[in-house]
PDB file of C-alpha atoms in Angstrom:
ATOM      1  CA  UNK A 283     103.554 102.505 111.924  1.00 39.00           C
ATOM      2  CA  UNK A 284     100.233 100.626 112.021  1.00 39.00           C
ATOM      3  CA  UNK A 285      97.784 101.550 114.726  1.00 39.00           C
ATOM      4  CA  UNK A 286      95.626  98.886 116.295  1.00 40.00           C
ATOM      5  CA  UNK A 287      91.891  99.277 115.981  1.00 44.00           C
ATOM      6  CA  UNK A 288      89.636  96.540 117.203  1.00 43.00           C
ATOM      7  CA  UNK A 289      86.920  95.180 115.011  1.00 42.00           C
ATOM      8  CA  UNK A 290      83.479  95.494 116.600  1.00 47.00           C
ATOM      9  CA  UNK A 291      83.255  92.310 118.627  1.00 46.00           C
ATOM     10  CA  UNK A 292      80.034  90.449 119.359  1.00 45.00           C
ATOM     11  CA  UNK A 293      78.661  91.371 122.748  1.00 53.00           C
ATOM     12  CA  UNK A 294      77.401  88.033 123.999  1.00 61.00           C
ATOM     13  CA  UNK A 295      78.619  84.465 123.967  1.00 66.00           C
ATOM     14  CA  UNK A 296      76.125  83.331 121.301  1.00 62.00           C
ATOM     15  CA  UNK A 297      77.279  86.032 118.875  1.00 58.00           C
ATOM     16  CA  UNK A 298      80.930  85.303 119.686  1.00 66.00           C
ATOM     17  CA  UNK A 299      80.410  81.600 118.996  1.00 73.00           C
ATOM     18  CA  UNK A 300      78.615  82.467 115.740  1.00 72.00           C
ATOM     19  CA  UNK A 301      81.532  84.625 114.565  1.00 69.00           C
ATOM     20  CA  UNK A 302      84.080  81.971 115.583  1.00 76.00           C
ATOM     21  CA  UNK A 303      82.182  79.348 113.550  1.00 81.00           C
ATOM     22  CA  UNK A 304      82.130  81.710 110.576  1.00 76.00           C
ATOM     23  CA  UNK A 305      85.866  82.388 110.851  1.00 76.00           C
ATOM     24  CA  UNK A 306      86.617  78.671 111.076  1.00 82.00           C
ATOM     25  CA  UNK A 307      84.372  77.734 108.138  1.00 81.00           C
ATOM     26  CA  UNK A 308      85.855  80.495 105.955  1.00 77.00           C
ATOM     27  CA  UNK A 309      89.444  79.822 106.985  1.00 77.00           C
ATOM     28  CA  UNK A 310      89.962  83.332 108.407  1.00 75.00           C
ATOM     29  CA  UNK A 311      93.349  83.293 110.147  1.00 72.00           C
ATOM     30  CA  UNK A 312      94.051  87.008 110.280  1.00 67.00           C
ATOM     31  CA  UNK A 313      93.856  88.974 113.494  1.00 64.00           C
ATOM     32  CA  UNK A 314      90.798  91.241 113.704  1.00 65.00           C
ATOM     33  CA  UNK A 315      92.796  94.493 113.666  1.00 70.00           C
ATOM     34  CA  UNK A 316      92.653  97.275 111.146  1.00 77.00           C
ATOM     35  CA  UNK A 317      96.196  98.299 110.133  1.00 82.00           C
ATOM     36  CA  UNK A 318      95.328 101.119 107.723  1.00 88.00           C
ATOM     37  CA  UNK A 319      93.350 103.333 110.070  1.00 82.00           C
ATOM     38  CA  UNK A 320      93.152 106.666 108.322  1.00 89.00           C
ATOM     39  CA  UNK A 321      93.116 108.014 104.808  1.00 90.00           C
ATOM     40  CA  UNK A 322      96.387 109.911 105.260  1.00 93.00           C
ATOM     41  CA  UNK A 323      98.227 106.650 106.025  1.00 93.00           C
ATOM     42  CA  UNK A 324      96.482 104.949 103.098  1.00 95.00           C
ATOM     43  CA  UNK A 325      97.578 107.750 100.763  1.00 96.00           C
ATOM     44  CA  UNK A 326     101.171 107.560 102.025  1.00 96.00           C
ATOM     45  CA  UNK A 327     101.269 103.801 101.360  1.00 96.00           C
ATOM     46  CA  UNK A 328      99.667 104.238  97.922  1.00 98.00           C
ATOM     47  CA  UNK A 329     102.320 106.825  97.058  1.00 97.00           C
ATOM     48  CA  UNK A 330     105.062 104.391  98.132  1.00 96.00           C
ATOM     49  CA  UNK A 331     103.515 101.738  95.889  1.00 98.00           C
ATOM     50  CA  UNK A 332     102.935 104.117  92.964  1.00 98.00           C
ATOM     51  CA  UNK A 333     105.892 103.064  90.780  1.00 98.00           C
ATOM     52  CA  UNK A 334     104.785  99.425  90.981  1.00 98.00           C
ATOM     53  CA  UNK A 335     101.013  99.856  90.676  1.00 98.00           C
ATOM     54  CA  UNK A 336     100.843 102.637  88.077  1.00 98.00           C
ATOM     55  CA  UNK A 337      98.346 101.594  85.397  1.00 98.00           C
ATOM     56  CA  UNK A 338      98.099  98.032  86.752  1.00 98.00           C
ATOM     57  CA  UNK A 339      95.324  95.826  88.052  1.00 98.00           C
ATOM     58  CA  UNK A 340      95.851  95.490  91.801  1.00 98.00           C
ATOM     59  CA  UNK A 341      94.381  92.872  94.093  1.00 98.00           C
ATOM     60  CA  UNK A 342      94.557  93.856  97.741  1.00 97.00           C
ATOM     61  CA  UNK A 343      94.194  90.833  99.988  1.00 95.00           C
ATOM     62  CA  UNK A 344      93.033  91.410 103.541  1.00 92.00           C
ATOM     63  CA  UNK A 345      91.885  94.915 102.664  1.00 92.00           C
ATOM     64  CA  UNK A 346      89.975  95.653 105.870  1.00 89.00           C
ATOM     65  CA  UNK A 347      87.600  98.514 105.144  1.00 87.00           C
ATOM     66  CA  UNK A 348      89.230  99.312 101.812  1.00 91.00           C
ATOM     67  CA  UNK A 349      91.017 102.575 102.612  1.00 92.00           C
ATOM     68  CA  UNK A 350      94.244 101.567 100.880  1.00 96.00           C
ATOM     69  CA  UNK A 351      92.353 100.326  97.836  1.00 96.00           C
ATOM     70  CA  UNK A 352      90.513 103.631  97.553  1.00 94.00           C
ATOM     71  CA  UNK A 353      93.792 105.540  97.984  1.00 96.00           C
ATOM     72  CA  UNK A 354      95.309 103.566  95.083  1.00 97.00           C
ATOM     73  CA  UNK A 355      92.482 104.505  92.704  1.00 95.00           C
ATOM     74  CA  UNK A 356      94.216 107.432  91.008  1.00 93.00           C
ATOM     75  CA  UNK A 357      97.345 105.365  90.417  1.00 98.00           C
ATOM     76  CA  UNK A 358      96.208 101.852  89.505  1.00 98.00           C
ATOM     77  CA  UNK A 359      93.942 101.061  86.585  1.00 98.00           C
ATOM     78  CA  UNK A 360      91.683  98.715  88.583  1.00 98.00           C
ATOM     79  CA  UNK A 361      91.632  97.567  92.212  1.00 98.00           C
ATOM     80  CA  UNK A 362      89.935  94.572  93.766  1.00 98.00           C
ATOM     81  CA  UNK A 363      89.855  94.735  97.559  1.00 95.00           C
ATOM     82  CA  UNK A 364      89.283  91.286  99.063  1.00 95.00           C
ATOM     83  CA  UNK A 365      88.305  90.981 102.729  1.00 90.00           C
ATOM     84  CA  UNK A 366      87.119  87.767 104.374  1.00 86.00           C
ATOM     85  CA  UNK A 367      85.701  89.271 107.541  1.00 82.00           C
ATOM     86  CA  UNK A 368      82.119  90.487 106.907  1.00 79.00           C
ATOM     87  CA  UNK A 369      82.265  92.815 109.894  1.00 76.00           C
ATOM     88  CA  UNK A 370      84.678  95.035 107.936  1.00 75.00           C
ATOM     89  CA  UNK A 371      82.280  95.144 104.980  1.00 74.00           C
ATOM     90  CA  UNK A 372      79.742  97.099 107.029  1.00 73.00           C
ATOM     91  CA  UNK A 373      82.287  99.857 107.618  1.00 73.00           C
ATOM     92  CA  UNK A 374      83.355  99.722 103.954  1.00 72.00           C
ATOM     93  CA  UNK A 375      79.764 100.406 102.944  1.00 73.00           C
ATOM     94  CA  UNK A 376      79.719 103.607 105.027  1.00 73.00           C
ATOM     95  CA  UNK A 377      83.182 104.655 103.792  1.00 73.00           C
ATOM     96  CA  UNK A 378      82.237 103.720 100.230  1.00 73.00           C
ATOM     97  CA  UNK A 379      79.286 106.098 100.127  1.00 73.00           C
ATOM     98  CA  UNK A 380      81.705 108.980 100.644  1.00 76.00           C
ATOM     99  CA  UNK A 381      84.862 107.936  98.762  1.00 78.00           C
ATOM    100  CA  UNK A 382      84.528 104.840  96.542  1.00 83.00           C
ATOM    101  CA  UNK A 383      85.774 105.453  93.000  1.00 89.00           C
ATOM    102  CA  UNK A 384      84.391 103.465  90.085  1.00 92.00           C
ATOM    103  CA  UNK A 385      87.585 101.439  89.541  1.00 94.00           C
ATOM    104  CA  UNK A 386      87.573  99.929  93.069  1.00 94.00           C
ATOM    105  CA  UNK A 387      85.522  96.841  93.934  1.00 93.00           C
ATOM    106  CA  UNK A 388      85.152  95.404  97.424  1.00 91.00           C
ATOM    107  CA  UNK A 389      84.827  91.626  97.482  1.00 93.00           C
ATOM    108  CA  UNK A 390      83.667  90.101 100.748  1.00 88.00           C
ATOM    109  CA  UNK A 391      84.884  86.531 101.147  1.00 88.00           C
ATOM    110  CA  UNK A 392      88.007  84.463 101.557  1.00 89.00           C
ATOM    111  CA  UNK A 393      90.508  85.275  98.808  1.00 92.00           C
ATOM    112  CA  UNK A 394      90.568  81.704  97.509  1.00 91.00           C
ATOM    113  CA  UNK A 395      86.863  82.055  96.624  1.00 92.00           C
ATOM    114  CA  UNK A 396      87.868  84.462  93.838  1.00 96.00           C
ATOM    115  CA  UNK A 397      90.644  82.413  92.232  1.00 96.00           C
ATOM    116  CA  UNK A 398      89.894  82.010  88.544  1.00 95.00           C
ATOM    117  CA  UNK A 399      87.417  84.909  88.632  1.00 96.00           C
ATOM    118  CA  UNK A 400      89.869  87.796  88.778  1.00 97.00           C
ATOM    119  CA  UNK A 401      93.517  88.212  87.824  1.00 97.00           C
ATOM    120  CA  UNK A 402      95.861  91.041  88.629  1.00 98.00           C
ATOM    121  CA  UNK A 403      99.245  92.414  87.748  1.00 98.00           C
ATOM    122  CA  UNK A 404     100.194  92.876  91.398  1.00 98.00           C
ATOM    123  CA  UNK A 405      98.847  91.590  94.716  1.00 98.00           C
ATOM    124  CA  UNK A 406      99.202  93.872  97.727  1.00 98.00           C
ATOM    125  CA  UNK A 407      99.150  92.713 101.323  1.00 96.00           C
ATOM    126  CA  UNK A 408      99.121  95.354 104.047  1.00 94.00           C
ATOM    127  CA  UNK A 409      98.610  93.380 107.242  1.00 88.00           C
ATOM    128  CA  UNK A 410     100.434  91.967 110.226  1.00 84.00           C
ATOM    129  CA  UNK A 411      98.704  88.601 110.462  1.00 80.00           C
ATOM    130  CA  UNK A 412      98.477  85.486 108.326  1.00 85.00           C
ATOM    131  CA  UNK A 413     101.082  87.080 106.093  1.00 87.00           C
ATOM    132  CA  UNK A 414     102.385  83.739 104.849  1.00 88.00           C
ATOM    133  CA  UNK A 415      98.885  82.576 103.860  1.00 88.00           C
ATOM    134  CA  UNK A 416      98.037  85.854 102.165  1.00 91.00           C
ATOM    135  CA  UNK A 417     101.316  85.868 100.238  1.00 94.00           C
ATOM    136  CA  UNK A 418     100.642  82.322  99.009  1.00 95.00           C
ATOM    137  CA  UNK A 419      97.173  83.199  97.776  1.00 95.00           C
ATOM    138  CA  UNK A 420      98.444  86.513  96.363  1.00 97.00           C
ATOM    139  CA  UNK A 421     100.895  84.609  94.164  1.00 98.00           C
ATOM    140  CA  UNK A 422      97.922  82.815  92.616  1.00 98.00           C
ATOM    141  CA  UNK A 423      96.346  86.137  91.608  1.00 98.00           C
ATOM    142  CA  UNK A 424      99.428  87.951  90.319  1.00 98.00           C
ATOM    143  CA  UNK A 425     103.078  87.394  89.428  1.00 97.00           C
ATOM    144  CA  UNK A 426     104.168  90.128  91.847  1.00 98.00           C
ATOM    145  CA  UNK A 427     103.205  90.130  95.533  1.00 98.00           C
ATOM    146  CA  UNK A 428     104.049  93.131  97.716  1.00 98.00           C
ATOM    147  CA  UNK A 429     104.117  92.739 101.495  1.00 94.00           C
ATOM    148  CA  UNK A 430     103.913  96.423 102.442  1.00 95.00           C
ATOM    149  CA  UNK A 431     104.688  96.123 106.138  1.00 90.00           C
ATOM    150  CA  UNK A 432     107.312  93.451 105.510  1.00 89.00           C
ATOM    151  CA  UNK A 433     109.158  95.924 103.298  1.00 92.00           C
ATOM    152  CA  UNK A 434     108.804  98.665 105.913  1.00 89.00           C
ATOM    153  CA  UNK A 435     110.154  96.418 108.657  1.00 86.00           C
ATOM    154  CA  UNK A 436     113.035  95.322 106.451  1.00 86.00           C
ATOM    155  CA  UNK A 437     113.899  98.957 105.682  1.00 89.00           C
ATOM    156  CA  UNK A 438     113.754 100.162 109.296  1.00 88.00           C
ATOM    157  CA  UNK A 439     112.576  97.664 111.900  1.00 83.00           C
ATOM    158  CA  UNK A 440     112.886 100.005 114.866  1.00 84.00           C
ATOM    159  CA  UNK A 441     110.620 102.633 113.289  1.00 83.00           C
ATOM    160  CA  UNK A 442     107.811 100.113 112.849  1.00 81.00           C
ATOM    161  CA  UNK A 443     105.026  99.723 115.423  1.00 78.00           C
ATOM    162  CA  UNK A 444     106.497  97.624 118.301  1.00 81.00           C
ATOM    163  CA  UNK A 445     103.215  95.795 118.935  1.00 75.00           C
ATOM    164  CA  UNK A 446     102.897  94.882 115.252  1.00 75.00           C
ATOM    165  CA  UNK A 447     106.460  93.538 115.231  1.00 74.00           C
ATOM    166  CA  UNK A 448     105.520  91.162 118.060  1.00 74.00           C
ATOM    167  CA  UNK A 449     102.456  89.703 116.304  1.00 70.00           C
ATOM    168  CA  UNK A 450     103.755  89.604 112.751  1.00 73.00           C
ATOM    169  CA  UNK A 451     105.264  86.275 111.766  1.00 60.00           C
ATOM    170  CA  UNK A 452     108.632  86.525 110.047  1.00 56.00           C
ATOM    171  CA  UNK A 453     109.663  83.939 107.494  1.00 42.00           C
TER     172      UNK A 453
END
């Protein structure tokens, strides 16, 4: 299901080295691919999550540009979208000007930076990389952690994006 989109990569070796230092210092282990690539997909996922997120405070970890968080706005009471990679935040700003509802906040930084600052009813992870790490941190934000793509793979592995199945760690 997920479609790969590359994050804008630095164009020269100095910028690449700068980003790599940033990723290392902020403990970013996720692959730089956007897995929720259009608002239709985000809405479909939000609808699947609706029974669990209805009226709740949701913390999306690894939220990319925030499309899923914005799609959950009419269902959840409050959404915090956490994304460690600052390159995604630039795109979120553009997207946000058009679609951001008042009950969605985009937090740029590693998820562990926000422990003790926010608490949710449910943590949502919709990624194919560093799933184990994101699930561990999600459990510190909320009693319920939902691994969206893990559930989709479990329900019908063959229907899931073949590339994503190869990069997603299974535990």
